[in-house]
Amino acid sequence: VQLQASGGGLVQAGDSLRLSCAASGRTFSRYAMGWFRQAPGKEREFVAGISWSGGSTYYEDSVKGRFTISRDNAKNTVYLQMNSLKPEDTAVYYCTSTRGSSWSRVAMDYWGKGTQVTVSS
């Protein structure tokens, strides 16, 4: 599975962005998909995840109520809608996939190249 993230940019605090991740391969629908982010000088951290069916979603506490993950298996695409952005959301955002049930960084099977999100105050 190859993953290509897009949609990042420079926005002001309170604005919204939607990230997209296009996946290649016929087995996209068999993978749970997720988003991680990495800020300068910090470790890559889990942001949001969605089950293969889309029926279950998971969020890091600081983004609950602001971010929404979704997927369209017909388009092999997963999305991250980010609302009420804060300067602390500034990071490189990575799309990832896993066949497992853990959202640990080391448990991910595939990673895409990141997309930069910068939120100014």
PDB file of C-alpha atoms in Angstrom:
ATOM      1  CA  VAL A   1       0.000   0.000   0.000  1.00  0.00           C
ATOM      2  CA  GLN A   2       1.343   3.394  -1.001  1.00  0.00           C
ATOM      3  CA  LEU A   3      -0.005   6.479   0.728  1.00  0.00           C
ATOM      4  CA  GLN A   4       0.018  10.076  -0.454  1.00  0.00           C
ATOM      5  CA  ALA A   5      -1.122  12.822   1.896  1.00  0.00           C
ATOM      6  CA  SER A   6      -2.166  16.286   0.788  1.00  0.00           C
ATOM      7  CA  GLY A   7      -4.087  19.321   1.967  1.00  0.00           C
ATOM      8  CA  GLY A   8      -1.686  20.905   4.400  1.00  0.00           C
ATOM      9  CA  GLY A   9      -0.993  24.612   4.498  1.00  0.00           C
ATOM     10  CA  LEU A  10      -0.619  27.788   6.501  1.00  0.00           C
ATOM     11  CA  VAL A  11      -3.739  28.943   8.327  1.00  0.00           C
ATOM     12  CA  GLN A  12      -4.663  31.150  11.236  1.00  0.00           C
ATOM     13  CA  ALA A  13      -5.839  29.966  14.625  1.00  0.00           C
ATOM     14  CA  GLY A  14      -9.511  29.042  14.482  1.00  0.00           C
ATOM     15  CA  ASP A  15      -9.426  28.129  10.803  1.00  0.00           C
ATOM     16  CA  SER A  16     -10.118  24.729   9.270  1.00  0.00           C
ATOM     17  CA  LEU A  17      -8.223  22.399   6.956  1.00  0.00           C
ATOM     18  CA  ARG A  18      -9.027  19.047   5.447  1.00  0.00           C
ATOM     19  CA  LEU A  19      -6.232  16.591   4.839  1.00  0.00           C
ATOM     20  CA  SER A  20      -6.607  13.791   2.335  1.00  0.00           C
ATOM     21  CA  CYS A  21      -4.661  10.589   1.963  1.00  0.00           C
ATOM     22  CA  ALA A  22      -4.930   8.660  -1.268  1.00  0.00           C
ATOM     23  CA  ALA A  23      -3.937   5.019  -1.116  1.00  0.00           C
ATOM     24  CA  SER A  24      -2.915   2.736  -3.927  1.00  0.00           C
ATOM     25  CA  GLY A  25      -3.551  -0.971  -3.951  1.00  0.00           C
ATOM     26  CA  ARG A  26      -6.589  -3.184  -3.974  1.00  0.00           C
ATOM     27  CA  THR A  27      -6.451  -4.003  -0.276  1.00  0.00           C
ATOM     28  CA  PHE A  28      -7.110  -0.495   1.053  1.00  0.00           C
ATOM     29  CA  SER A  29     -10.430  -1.492   2.572  1.00  0.00           C
ATOM     30  CA  ARG A  30      -8.729  -4.196   4.640  1.00  0.00           C
ATOM     31  CA  TYR A  31      -6.605  -1.688   6.526  1.00  0.00           C
ATOM     32  CA  ALA A  32      -7.393   0.533   9.426  1.00  0.00           C
ATOM     33  CA  MET A  33      -6.132   4.010   8.594  1.00  0.00           C
ATOM     34  CA  GLY A  34      -4.733   6.713  10.782  1.00  0.00           C
ATOM     35  CA  TRP A  35      -3.070  10.069  11.067  1.00  0.00           C
ATOM     36  CA  PHE A  36      -0.017  10.873  13.135  1.00  0.00           C
ATOM     37  CA  ARG A  37       1.791  14.166  13.486  1.00  0.00           C
ATOM     38  CA  GLN A  38       5.268  15.289  14.382  1.00  0.00           C
ATOM     39  CA  ALA A  39       6.142  18.741  15.615  1.00  0.00           C
ATOM     40  CA  PRO A  40       9.736  20.029  15.586  1.00  0.00           C
ATOM     41  CA  GLY A  41      11.735  18.475  18.379  1.00  0.00           C
ATOM     42  CA  LYS A  42       8.951  16.113  19.361  1.00  0.00           C
ATOM     43  CA  GLU A  43       8.163  12.483  18.760  1.00  0.00           C
ATOM     44  CA  ARG A  44       5.604  11.431  16.202  1.00  0.00           C
ATOM     45  CA  GLU A  45       2.255  11.073  17.935  1.00  0.00           C
ATOM     46  CA  PHE A  46      -1.085   9.491  17.156  1.00  0.00           C
ATOM     47  CA  VAL A  47      -3.845  11.896  16.151  1.00  0.00           C
ATOM     48  CA  ALA A  48      -6.776   9.883  14.822  1.00  0.00           C
ATOM     49  CA  GLY A  49      -7.634   6.439  13.502  1.00  0.00           C
ATOM     50  CA  ILE A  50     -10.491   4.726  11.734  1.00  0.00           C
ATOM     51  CA  SER A  51     -11.343   1.062  11.356  1.00  0.00           C
ATOM     52  CA  TRP A  52     -11.383  -0.676   7.971  1.00  0.00           C
ATOM     53  CA  SER A  53     -15.166  -0.336   7.766  1.00  0.00           C
ATOM     54  CA  GLY A  54     -15.294   3.213   9.062  1.00  0.00           C
ATOM     55  CA  GLY A  55     -17.505   2.085  11.898  1.00  0.00           C
ATOM     56  CA  SER A  56     -15.044   2.924  14.654  1.00  0.00           C
ATOM     57  CA  THR A  57     -12.964   6.034  15.131  1.00  0.00           C
ATOM     58  CA  TYR A  58     -10.310   6.940  17.661  1.00  0.00           C
ATOM     59  CA  TYR A  59      -8.831  10.290  18.669  1.00  0.00           C
ATOM     60  CA  GLU A  60      -6.045  11.701  20.733  1.00  0.00           C
ATOM     61  CA  ASP A  61      -7.525  13.678  23.590  1.00  0.00           C
ATOM     62  CA  SER A  62      -6.343  17.112  22.467  1.00  0.00           C
ATOM     63  CA  VAL A  63      -8.155  16.851  19.114  1.00  0.00           C
ATOM     64  CA  LYS A  64     -11.436  15.313  20.263  1.00  0.00           C
ATOM     65  CA  GLY A  65     -14.356  17.487  19.232  1.00  0.00           C
ATOM     66  CA  ARG A  66     -12.206  19.413  16.727  1.00  0.00           C
ATOM     67  CA  PHE A  67     -10.905  16.781  14.301  1.00  0.00           C
ATOM     68  CA  THR A  68     -12.919  14.200  12.397  1.00  0.00           C
ATOM     69  CA  ILE A  69     -11.466  11.233  10.531  1.00  0.00           C
ATOM     70  CA  SER A  70     -13.420   9.557   7.748  1.00  0.00           C
ATOM     71  CA  ARG A  71     -12.788   7.274   4.807  1.00  0.00           C
ATOM     72  CA  ASP A  72     -14.214   6.491   1.409  1.00  0.00           C
ATOM     73  CA  ASN A  73     -13.247   2.948   0.466  1.00  0.00           C
ATOM     74  CA  ALA A  74     -14.612   3.391  -3.047  1.00  0.00           C
ATOM     75  CA  LYS A  75     -12.072   6.187  -3.578  1.00  0.00           C
ATOM     76  CA  ASN A  76      -9.268   4.602  -1.528  1.00  0.00           C
ATOM     77  CA  THR A  77      -9.057   7.808   0.451  1.00  0.00           C
ATOM     78  CA  VAL A  78      -9.020   8.761   4.099  1.00  0.00           C
ATOM     79  CA  TYR A  79      -9.680  12.287   5.325  1.00  0.00           C
ATOM     80  CA  LEU A  80      -8.910  14.348   8.387  1.00  0.00           C
ATOM     81  CA  GLN A  81     -11.170  17.346   8.862  1.00  0.00           C
ATOM     82  CA  MET A  82      -9.490  19.744  11.260  1.00  0.00           C
ATOM     83  CA  ASN A  83     -11.557  22.546  12.751  1.00  0.00           C
ATOM     84  CA  SER A  84     -10.758  25.215  15.343  1.00  0.00           C
ATOM     85  CA  LEU A  85      -7.067  24.815  14.654  1.00  0.00           C
ATOM     86  CA  LYS A  86      -4.602  25.941  17.294  1.00  0.00           C
ATOM     87  CA  PRO A  87      -0.923  26.886  17.030  1.00  0.00           C
ATOM     88  CA  GLU A  88      -0.084  23.696  18.937  1.00  0.00           C
ATOM     89  CA  ASP A  89      -1.544  21.699  16.046  1.00  0.00           C
ATOM     90  CA  THR A  90       1.407  22.835  13.927  1.00  0.00           C
ATOM     91  CA  ALA A  91       3.237  19.739  12.721  1.00  0.00           C
ATOM     92  CA  VAL A  92       3.929  17.498   9.792  1.00  0.00           C
ATOM     93  CA  TYR A  93       0.939  15.181   9.437  1.00  0.00           C
ATOM     94  CA  TYR A  94       1.456  11.611   8.265  1.00  0.00           C
ATOM     95  CA  CYS A  95      -1.047   9.145   6.905  1.00  0.00           C
ATOM     96  CA  THR A  96      -0.601   5.552   7.992  1.00  0.00           C
ATOM     97  CA  SER A  97      -2.228   2.154   7.750  1.00  0.00           C
ATOM     98  CA  THR A  98      -2.343  -0.988   9.821  1.00  0.00           C
ATOM     99  CA  ARG A  99      -3.954  -4.406   9.780  1.00  0.00           C
ATOM    100  CA  GLY A 100      -3.668  -4.588  13.535  1.00  0.00           C
ATOM    101  CA  SER A 101      -5.698  -3.103  16.353  1.00  0.00           C
ATOM    102  CA  SER A 102      -2.991  -1.049  18.021  1.00  0.00           C
ATOM    103  CA  TRP A 103      -2.402   2.629  17.283  1.00  0.00           C
ATOM    104  CA  SER A 104       1.145   2.519  18.523  1.00  0.00           C
ATOM    105  CA  ARG A 105       3.569   4.175  16.101  1.00  0.00           C
ATOM    106  CA  VAL A 106       5.656   1.015  15.847  1.00  0.00           C
ATOM    107  CA  ALA A 107       2.613  -1.073  14.938  1.00  0.00           C
ATOM    108  CA  MET A 108       1.881   0.807  11.724  1.00  0.00           C
ATOM    109  CA  ASP A 109       2.493  -1.079   8.483  1.00  0.00           C
ATOM    110  CA  TYR A 110       2.809   1.724   5.949  1.00  0.00           C
ATOM    111  CA  TRP A 111       3.528   5.448   6.053  1.00  0.00           C
ATOM    112  CA  GLY A 112       3.004   8.190   3.537  1.00  0.00           C
ATOM    113  CA  LYS A 113       5.129  11.277   3.150  1.00  0.00           C
ATOM    114  CA  GLY A 114       3.916  13.990   5.434  1.00  0.00           C
ATOM    115  CA  THR A 115       2.098  17.202   4.737  1.00  0.00           C
ATOM    116  CA  GLN A 116       2.937  20.352   6.683  1.00  0.00           C
ATOM    117  CA  VAL A 117       0.257  22.095   8.709  1.00  0.00           C
ATOM    118  CA  THR A 118       1.180  25.457  10.188  1.00  0.00           C
ATOM    119  CA  VAL A 119      -1.217  27.375  12.406  1.00  0.00           C
ATOM    120  CA  SER A 120      -0.345  30.962  13.192  1.00  0.00           C
ATOM    121  CA  SER A 121      -1.649  32.744  16.264  1.00  0.00           C
TER     122      SER A 121
END
